Amino acid sequence: MANIKKIRDTITAKEFQHLINYLEADTTIRASRKDRLNKMFHLLWEFGLRVNECVQITPSMLIKLLEQSQLKIVAHKQKREKVIYLTKKGRKIIQSIFTDLEPSDNFIFVSERGSKNQPLQPNSVIRDLNSYLSVVFQNKKVSSHSFRKSLCSSLLNDYNIAPTTVQQIMGHSSIQSTFIYSQVSDQNIMNSLELVR
């Protein structure tokens, strides 16, 4: 029983906005934690990254992404390169949130007591994110991975993006990983048939 994987819910755009509004209005947490959560939630939402990929991002990397609209990072799960793509809307959001990018800093997400030479540990970040998400979404099973699942599911199921394209966006090493997020409904089937018949 211990090996049963917990299925997490996706987060809709409306729910993401609720999360950000809740966070902005929250007076119970320190300003530094609020800023860290806000930045992390936006990176997870915009790019569908894993937390361990987010904590490795440096200010220089974000500056390069803003300049070139693409950034190669090492996807830690597969230990291989993947590309982050920045949309026009994403650019505005990233520019509005990351106003304090200093290229000389080593990492964006650092411990309050630590130096900028060491990133936060992914497991502690995941615990913090999941703890906050459980407060905001008390009637849903969401986690830090829900942002990634939401992007992948939305691309496949709402916008009918080709699985091979979604595979590249998400950095999946296998198309089988991408297909896990595909949920074909009767309505999807009917809509597809309506296009050709």
C-alpha atoms as an extended CHARMM CRD file, in Angstrom:
* protein
*
       197  EXT
         1         1  MET       CA              0.0000000000        0.0000000000        0.0000000000  PROA      1               0.0000000000
         2         2  ALA       CA              2.8900000000        2.3890000000        0.6370000000  PROA      2               0.0000000000
         3         3  ASN       CA              3.7830000000        2.5430000000       -3.0740000000  PROA      3               0.0000000000
         4         4  ILE       CA              0.3920000000        3.8370000000       -4.2230000000  PROA      4               0.0000000000
         5         5  LYS       CA              0.9070000000        7.0990000000       -6.0660000000  PROA      5               0.0000000000
         6         6  LYS       CA             -1.3370000000        9.9650000000       -4.9600000000  PROA      6               0.0000000000
         7         7  ILE       CA             -3.2830000000       11.4060000000       -7.8720000000  PROA      7               0.0000000000
         8         8  ARG       CA             -3.2010000000       15.1850000000       -7.8080000000  PROA      8               0.0000000000
         9         9  ASP       CA             -5.7980000000       17.5210000000       -9.2390000000  PROA      9               0.0000000000
        10        10  THR       CA             -5.0410000000       20.1250000000      -11.8570000000  PROA      10              0.0000000000
        11        11  ILE       CA             -5.2930000000       23.8490000000      -11.2160000000  PROA      11              0.0000000000
        12        12  THR       CA             -7.4050000000       25.9840000000      -13.5380000000  PROA      12              0.0000000000
        13        13  ALA       CA             -6.5190000000       29.5410000000      -14.5700000000  PROA      13              0.0000000000
        14        14  LYS       CA             -9.2860000000       30.8260000000      -12.2910000000  PROA      14              0.0000000000
        15        15  GLU       CA             -7.9200000000       28.8030000000       -9.3760000000  PROA      15              0.0000000000
        16        16  PHE       CA             -4.3950000000       30.0350000000      -10.0640000000  PROA      16              0.0000000000
        17        17  GLN       CA             -5.6450000000       33.6330000000       -9.9180000000  PROA      17              0.0000000000
        18        18  HSD       CA             -7.4390000000       32.8080000000       -6.6460000000  PROA      18              0.0000000000
        19        19  LEU       CA             -4.1430000000       31.4420000000       -5.2710000000  PROA      19              0.0000000000
        20        20  ILE       CA             -2.2410000000       34.6020000000       -6.2160000000  PROA      20              0.0000000000
        21        21  ASN       CA             -4.9720000000       36.8680000000       -4.8030000000  PROA      21              0.0000000000
        22        22  TYR       CA             -5.0350000000       34.8380000000       -1.5810000000  PROA      22              0.0000000000
        23        23  LEU       CA             -1.2600000000       35.0920000000       -1.3070000000  PROA      23              0.0000000000
        24        24  GLU       CA             -1.2560000000       38.8600000000       -1.9010000000  PROA      24              0.0000000000
        25        25  ALA       CA             -3.8810000000       39.3840000000        0.8220000000  PROA      25              0.0000000000
        26        26  ASP       CA             -2.2180000000       37.0180000000        3.3120000000  PROA      26              0.0000000000
        27        27  THR       CA             -0.9210000000       38.9980000000        6.2860000000  PROA      27              0.0000000000
        28        28  THR       CA              0.0750000000       35.9300000000        8.3080000000  PROA      28              0.0000000000
        29        29  ILE       CA              3.3530000000       35.2180000000        6.5140000000  PROA      29              0.0000000000
        30        30  ARG       CA              6.6520000000       37.0790000000        6.2640000000  PROA      30              0.0000000000
        31        31  ALA       CA              7.2240000000       39.3170000000        3.2440000000  PROA      31              0.0000000000
        32        32  SER       CA             10.2530000000       37.2540000000        2.1720000000  PROA      32              0.0000000000
        33        33  ARG       CA              8.2300000000       34.0070000000        2.1520000000  PROA      33              0.0000000000
        34        34  LYS       CA              5.3700000000       35.7060000000        0.3100000000  PROA      34              0.0000000000
        35        35  ASP       CA              7.7920000000       36.9300000000       -2.3680000000  PROA      35              0.0000000000
        36        36  ARG       CA              9.4030000000       33.4780000000       -2.6930000000  PROA      36              0.0000000000
        37        37  LEU       CA              6.0230000000       31.7200000000       -2.9640000000  PROA      37              0.0000000000
        38        38  ASN       CA              4.7740000000       34.2470000000       -5.5220000000  PROA      38              0.0000000000
        39        39  LYS       CA              7.8490000000       33.8170000000       -7.7070000000  PROA      39              0.0000000000
        40        40  MET       CA              7.8180000000       30.0400000000       -7.4160000000  PROA      40              0.0000000000
        41        41  PHE       CA              4.0840000000       29.7360000000       -8.1560000000  PROA      41              0.0000000000
        42        42  HSD       CA              4.4790000000       31.8730000000      -11.2800000000  PROA      42              0.0000000000
        43        43  LEU       CA              7.4650000000       29.8840000000      -12.5760000000  PROA      43              0.0000000000
        44        44  LEU       CA              5.6030000000       26.6260000000      -12.0020000000  PROA      44              0.0000000000
        45        45  TRP       CA              2.4680000000       27.9840000000      -13.7000000000  PROA      45              0.0000000000
        46        46  GLU       CA              4.1180000000       29.6480000000      -16.7000000000  PROA      46              0.0000000000
        47        47  PHE       CA              6.5980000000       26.9250000000      -17.5990000000  PROA      47              0.0000000000
        48        48  GLY       CA              5.3180000000       23.7010000000      -16.0390000000  PROA      48              0.0000000000
        49        49  LEU       CA              8.7180000000       23.1590000000      -14.4550000000  PROA      49              0.0000000000
        50        50  ARG       CA              9.5690000000       20.8200000000      -11.6160000000  PROA      50              0.0000000000
        51        51  VAL       CA             10.5370000000       22.4450000000       -8.3140000000  PROA      51              0.0000000000
        52        52  ASN       CA             14.0780000000       21.0640000000       -8.5470000000  PROA      52              0.0000000000
        53        53  GLU       CA             14.4230000000       22.8450000000      -11.9200000000  PROA      53              0.0000000000
        54        54  CYS       CA             13.0890000000       26.1270000000      -10.5160000000  PROA      54              0.0000000000
        55        55  VAL       CA             15.5130000000       26.2670000000       -7.5960000000  PROA      55              0.0000000000
        56        56  GLN       CA             18.4590000000       25.9350000000      -10.0020000000  PROA      56              0.0000000000
        57        57  ILE       CA             17.4540000000       29.0290000000      -11.9980000000  PROA      57              0.0000000000
        58        58  THR       CA             19.8200000000       31.9570000000      -11.6230000000  PROA      58              0.0000000000
        59        59  PRO       CA             19.1720000000       35.6450000000      -12.2900000000  PROA      59              0.0000000000
        60        60  SER       CA             21.4990000000       35.4140000000      -15.3170000000  PROA      60              0.0000000000
        61        61  MET       CA             19.4000000000       32.5760000000      -16.7170000000  PROA      61              0.0000000000
        62        62  LEU       CA             16.1820000000       34.5920000000      -16.3510000000  PROA      62              0.0000000000
        63        63  ILE       CA             17.8000000000       37.6250000000      -17.9750000000  PROA      63              0.0000000000
        64        64  LYS       CA             18.8850000000       35.4150000000      -20.8900000000  PROA      64              0.0000000000
        65        65  LEU       CA             15.3550000000       33.9990000000      -21.1460000000  PROA      65              0.0000000000
        66        66  LEU       CA             13.8960000000       37.5110000000      -21.2900000000  PROA      66              0.0000000000
        67        67  GLU       CA             16.3890000000       38.4810000000      -24.0090000000  PROA      67              0.0000000000
        68        68  GLN       CA             16.1030000000       35.3590000000      -26.1870000000  PROA      68              0.0000000000
        69        69  SER       CA             12.6190000000       33.9410000000      -25.3540000000  PROA      69              0.0000000000
        70        70  GLN       CA             14.2220000000       30.5050000000      -24.9010000000  PROA      70              0.0000000000
        71        71  LEU       CA             16.4850000000       28.9760000000      -22.3010000000  PROA      71              0.0000000000
        72        72  LYS       CA             18.1620000000       25.5870000000      -22.1230000000  PROA      72              0.0000000000
        73        73  ILE       CA             18.2220000000       24.0240000000      -18.6770000000  PROA      73              0.0000000000
        74        74  VAL       CA             19.1040000000       20.5850000000      -17.3920000000  PROA      74              0.0000000000
        75        75  ALA       CA             15.9530000000       18.6560000000      -16.5620000000  PROA      75              0.0000000000
        76        76  HSD       CA             17.0590000000       17.0480000000      -13.3290000000  PROA      76              0.0000000000
        77        77  LYS       CA             14.7880000000       14.0360000000      -13.4980000000  PROA      77              0.0000000000
        78        78  GLN       CA             16.2970000000       12.8430000000      -16.7920000000  PROA      78              0.0000000000
        79        79  LYS       CA             19.6430000000       14.6550000000      -16.4730000000  PROA      79              0.0000000000
        80        80  ARG       CA             19.2770000000       16.0230000000      -19.9860000000  PROA      80              0.0000000000
        81        81  GLU       CA             18.7180000000       19.4010000000      -21.5950000000  PROA      81              0.0000000000
        82        82  LYS       CA             15.2750000000       20.8370000000      -22.1120000000  PROA      82              0.0000000000
        83        83  VAL       CA             14.1820000000       24.2110000000      -23.4430000000  PROA      83              0.0000000000
        84        84  ILE       CA             11.9770000000       26.7030000000      -21.6190000000  PROA      84              0.0000000000
        85        85  TYR       CA              9.9480000000       28.8590000000      -24.0070000000  PROA      85              0.0000000000
        86        86  LEU       CA              8.7870000000       32.3550000000      -23.0690000000  PROA      86              0.0000000000
        87        87  THR       CA              5.5340000000       33.6380000000      -24.5760000000  PROA      87              0.0000000000
        88        88  LYS       CA              4.6950000000       37.3550000000      -24.9260000000  PROA      88              0.0000000000
        89        89  LYS       CA              2.2490000000       37.1170000000      -22.0320000000  PROA      89              0.0000000000
        90        90  GLY       CA              4.7810000000       35.1510000000      -19.9880000000  PROA      90              0.0000000000
        91        91  ARG       CA              7.4060000000       37.8350000000      -20.6290000000  PROA      91              0.0000000000
        92        92  LYS       CA              5.1800000000       40.5460000000      -19.1290000000  PROA      92              0.0000000000
        93        93  ILE       CA              4.4590000000       38.4050000000      -16.0850000000  PROA      93              0.0000000000
        94        94  ILE       CA              8.0970000000       37.4680000000      -15.4840000000  PROA      94              0.0000000000
        95        95  GLN       CA              9.2260000000       41.0890000000      -15.9120000000  PROA      95              0.0000000000
        96        96  SER       CA              6.6000000000       42.3020000000      -13.4340000000  PROA      96              0.0000000000
        97        97  ILE       CA              7.4870000000       39.7170000000      -10.7710000000  PROA      97              0.0000000000
        98        98  PHE       CA             11.2670000000       39.4680000000      -11.0940000000  PROA      98              0.0000000000
        99        99  THR       CA             12.0820000000       43.1590000000      -10.7850000000  PROA      99              0.0000000000
       100       100  ASP       CA             15.1940000000       42.5910000000       -8.6890000000  PROA      100             0.0000000000
       101       101  LEU       CA             17.3130000000       40.4590000000      -11.0160000000  PROA      101             0.0000000000
       102       102  GLU       CA             20.9660000000       40.9460000000      -10.2000000000  PROA      102             0.0000000000
       103       103  PRO       CA             23.2840000000       38.9910000000      -12.5630000000  PROA      103             0.0000000000
       104       104  SER       CA             25.9370000000       38.7310000000       -9.8480000000  PROA      104             0.0000000000
       105       105  ASP       CA             23.6170000000       36.6500000000       -7.6280000000  PROA      105             0.0000000000
       106       106  ASN       CA             24.0920000000       32.9160000000       -7.9620000000  PROA      106             0.0000000000
       107       107  PHE       CA             20.4900000000       31.8280000000       -7.3450000000  PROA      107             0.0000000000
       108       108  ILE       CA             17.0350000000       33.3650000000       -7.1020000000  PROA      108             0.0000000000
       109       109  PHE       CA             15.7200000000       31.0820000000       -4.3770000000  PROA      109             0.0000000000
       110       110  VAL       CA             18.0440000000       31.0680000000       -1.3920000000  PROA      110             0.0000000000
       111       111  SER       CA             17.6290000000       30.5040000000        2.3160000000  PROA      111             0.0000000000
       112       112  GLU       CA             16.9930000000       33.6120000000        4.3910000000  PROA      112             0.0000000000
       113       113  ARG       CA             19.9470000000       32.6560000000        6.5710000000  PROA      113             0.0000000000
       114       114  GLY       CA             22.0660000000       31.2180000000        3.7800000000  PROA      114             0.0000000000
       115       115  SER       CA             24.1940000000       32.7670000000        1.1030000000  PROA      115             0.0000000000
       116       116  LYS       CA             23.3090000000       33.3650000000       -2.5080000000  PROA      116             0.0000000000
       117       117  ASN       CA             25.8500000000       30.6730000000       -3.3720000000  PROA      117             0.0000000000
       118       118  GLN       CA             23.5270000000       27.8300000000       -2.3530000000  PROA      118             0.0000000000
       119       119  PRO       CA             20.0050000000       27.2690000000       -3.6970000000  PROA      119             0.0000000000
       120       120  LEU       CA             17.1770000000       26.1450000000       -1.4600000000  PROA      120             0.0000000000
       121       121  GLN       CA             16.8060000000       22.4010000000       -1.1220000000  PROA      121             0.0000000000
       122       122  PRO       CA             14.0110000000       21.1610000000       -3.4400000000  PROA      122             0.0000000000
       123       123  ASN       CA             12.4110000000       18.9640000000       -0.7690000000  PROA      123             0.0000000000
       124       124  SER       CA             12.0400000000       21.8540000000        1.6700000000  PROA      124             0.0000000000
       125       125  VAL       CA             10.5870000000       24.0470000000       -1.0910000000  PROA      125             0.0000000000
       126       126  ILE       CA              8.1210000000       21.3070000000       -2.0610000000  PROA      126             0.0000000000
       127       127  ARG       CA              7.0120000000       20.9560000000        1.5740000000  PROA      127             0.0000000000
       128       128  ASP       CA              6.5240000000       24.7260000000        1.8600000000  PROA      128             0.0000000000
       129       129  LEU       CA              4.5860000000       24.9730000000       -1.4180000000  PROA      129             0.0000000000
       130       130  ASN       CA              2.4030000000       21.9640000000       -0.6220000000  PROA      130             0.0000000000
       131       131  SER       CA              1.6910000000       23.2590000000        2.8580000000  PROA      131             0.0000000000
       132       132  TYR       CA              0.5340000000       26.6030000000        1.4790000000  PROA      132             0.0000000000
       133       133  LEU       CA             -1.5030000000       24.9850000000       -1.3030000000  PROA      133             0.0000000000
       134       134  SER       CA             -3.3210000000       22.8100000000        1.2430000000  PROA      134             0.0000000000
       135       135  VAL       CA             -4.4380000000       25.9590000000        3.0700000000  PROA      135             0.0000000000
       136       136  VAL       CA             -5.7070000000       27.6620000000       -0.0850000000  PROA      136             0.0000000000
       137       137  PHE       CA             -7.2660000000       24.5820000000       -1.7220000000  PROA      137             0.0000000000
       138       138  GLN       CA             -8.8000000000       22.6970000000        1.1810000000  PROA      138             0.0000000000
       139       139  ASN       CA            -11.2430000000       20.7450000000       -1.0020000000  PROA      139             0.0000000000
       140       140  LYS       CA             -8.7400000000       19.6350000000       -3.6730000000  PROA      140             0.0000000000
       141       141  LYS       CA             -5.7120000000       17.3910000000       -3.7780000000  PROA      141             0.0000000000
       142       142  VAL       CA             -3.1270000000       19.7470000000       -5.2140000000  PROA      142             0.0000000000
       143       143  SER       CA              0.6370000000       19.8530000000       -4.9080000000  PROA      143             0.0000000000
       144       144  SER       CA              3.5630000000       21.6050000000       -6.5220000000  PROA      144             0.0000000000
       145       145  HSD       CA              3.3150000000       19.0210000000       -9.3320000000  PROA      145             0.0000000000
       146       146  SER       CA             -0.2800000000       20.1110000000      -10.0730000000  PROA      146             0.0000000000
       147       147  PHE       CA              1.0430000000       23.1230000000      -12.0110000000  PROA      147             0.0000000000
       148       148  ARG       CA              3.0110000000       20.8460000000      -14.3460000000  PROA      148             0.0000000000
       149       149  LYS       CA              0.0690000000       18.4730000000      -14.6910000000  PROA      149             0.0000000000
       150       150  SER       CA             -2.2390000000       21.4260000000      -15.4420000000  PROA      150             0.0000000000
       151       151  LEU       CA             -0.0790000000       22.7400000000      -18.2810000000  PROA      151             0.0000000000
       152       152  CYS       CA              0.4130000000       19.3340000000      -19.8550000000  PROA      152             0.0000000000
       153       153  SER       CA             -3.2720000000       18.3510000000      -19.5380000000  PROA      153             0.0000000000
       154       154  SER       CA             -4.4360000000       21.6920000000      -20.8870000000  PROA      154             0.0000000000
       155       155  LEU       CA             -2.1610000000       21.5170000000      -23.9340000000  PROA      155             0.0000000000
       156       156  LEU       CA             -3.3230000000       17.9940000000      -24.7400000000  PROA      156             0.0000000000
       157       157  ASN       CA             -6.9850000000       18.0900000000      -23.7760000000  PROA      157             0.0000000000
       158       158  ASP       CA             -8.1270000000       21.7090000000      -24.1140000000  PROA      158             0.0000000000
       159       159  TYR       CA             -6.0350000000       22.8470000000      -27.0710000000  PROA      159             0.0000000000
       160       160  ASN       CA             -5.4140000000       19.5130000000      -28.8300000000  PROA      160             0.0000000000
       161       161  ILE       CA             -1.6960000000       20.2110000000      -29.2130000000  PROA      161             0.0000000000
       162       162  ALA       CA              0.1660000000       17.2920000000      -30.8040000000  PROA      162             0.0000000000
       163       163  PRO       CA              1.5810000000       14.9520000000      -28.1370000000  PROA      163             0.0000000000
       164       164  THR       CA              5.0750000000       15.1670000000      -29.6660000000  PROA      164             0.0000000000
       165       165  THR       CA              4.9910000000       18.9710000000      -29.2820000000  PROA      165             0.0000000000
       166       166  VAL       CA              3.7860000000       18.6570000000      -25.6900000000  PROA      166             0.0000000000
       167       167  GLN       CA              6.5620000000       16.1320000000      -25.0670000000  PROA      167             0.0000000000
       168       168  GLN       CA              9.1400000000       18.7490000000      -26.1340000000  PROA      168             0.0000000000
       169       169  ILE       CA              7.5210000000       21.5220000000      -24.0730000000  PROA      169             0.0000000000
       170       170  MET       CA              7.4110000000       19.3740000000      -20.9400000000  PROA      170             0.0000000000
       171       171  GLY       CA             10.8380000000       17.8000000000      -21.4950000000  PROA      171             0.0000000000
       172       172  HSD       CA              9.5400000000       14.2430000000      -21.2490000000  PROA      172             0.0000000000
       173       173  SER       CA             12.1250000000       11.6860000000      -22.3410000000  PROA      173             0.0000000000
       174       174  SER       CA              9.3450000000        9.3170000000      -23.4310000000  PROA      174             0.0000000000
       175       175  ILE       CA              6.0860000000       10.0350000000      -25.2620000000  PROA      175             0.0000000000
       176       176  GLN       CA              4.5030000000        7.5430000000      -22.8520000000  PROA      176             0.0000000000
       177       177  SER       CA              5.0260000000       10.0660000000      -20.0450000000  PROA      177             0.0000000000
       178       178  THR       CA              3.1340000000       12.6320000000      -22.0900000000  PROA      178             0.0000000000
       179       179  PHE       CA              0.2380000000       10.2890000000      -22.8210000000  PROA      179             0.0000000000
       180       180  ILE       CA             -0.3430000000        9.8320000000      -19.0890000000  PROA      180             0.0000000000
       181       181  TYR       CA             -1.8330000000       13.3420000000      -19.0600000000  PROA      181             0.0000000000
       182       182  SER       CA             -4.1410000000       12.7770000000      -22.0250000000  PROA      182             0.0000000000
       183       183  GLN       CA             -7.7770000000       12.3390000000      -21.0690000000  PROA      183             0.0000000000
       184       184  VAL       CA             -9.8510000000       11.5580000000      -24.1300000000  PROA      184             0.0000000000
       185       185  SER       CA            -13.5400000000       12.2080000000      -23.5260000000  PROA      185             0.0000000000
       186       186  ASP       CA            -16.5240000000       11.3940000000      -25.7210000000  PROA      186             0.0000000000
       187       187  GLN       CA            -16.7530000000       15.1140000000      -26.4820000000  PROA      187             0.0000000000
       188       188  ASN       CA            -13.0940000000       15.1800000000      -27.6460000000  PROA      188             0.0000000000
       189       189  ILE       CA            -13.8140000000       12.2640000000      -29.9610000000  PROA      189             0.0000000000
       190       190  MET       CA            -16.9520000000       13.9030000000      -31.3810000000  PROA      190             0.0000000000
       191       191  ASN       CA            -15.1670000000       17.2380000000      -31.8880000000  PROA      191             0.0000000000
       192       192  SER       CA            -12.3370000000       15.4590000000      -33.7220000000  PROA      192             0.0000000000
       193       193  LEU       CA            -14.7260000000       13.5910000000      -35.9810000000  PROA      193             0.0000000000
       194       194  GLU       CA            -16.6940000000       16.7810000000      -36.7030000000  PROA      194             0.0000000000
       195       195  LEU       CA            -13.5090000000       18.3040000000      -38.1460000000  PROA      195             0.0000000000
       196       196  VAL       CA            -13.1420000000       15.6500000000      -40.8300000000  PROA      196             0.0000000000
       197       197  ARG       CA            -16.6090000000       14.2080000000      -41.4590000000  PROA      197             0.0000000000
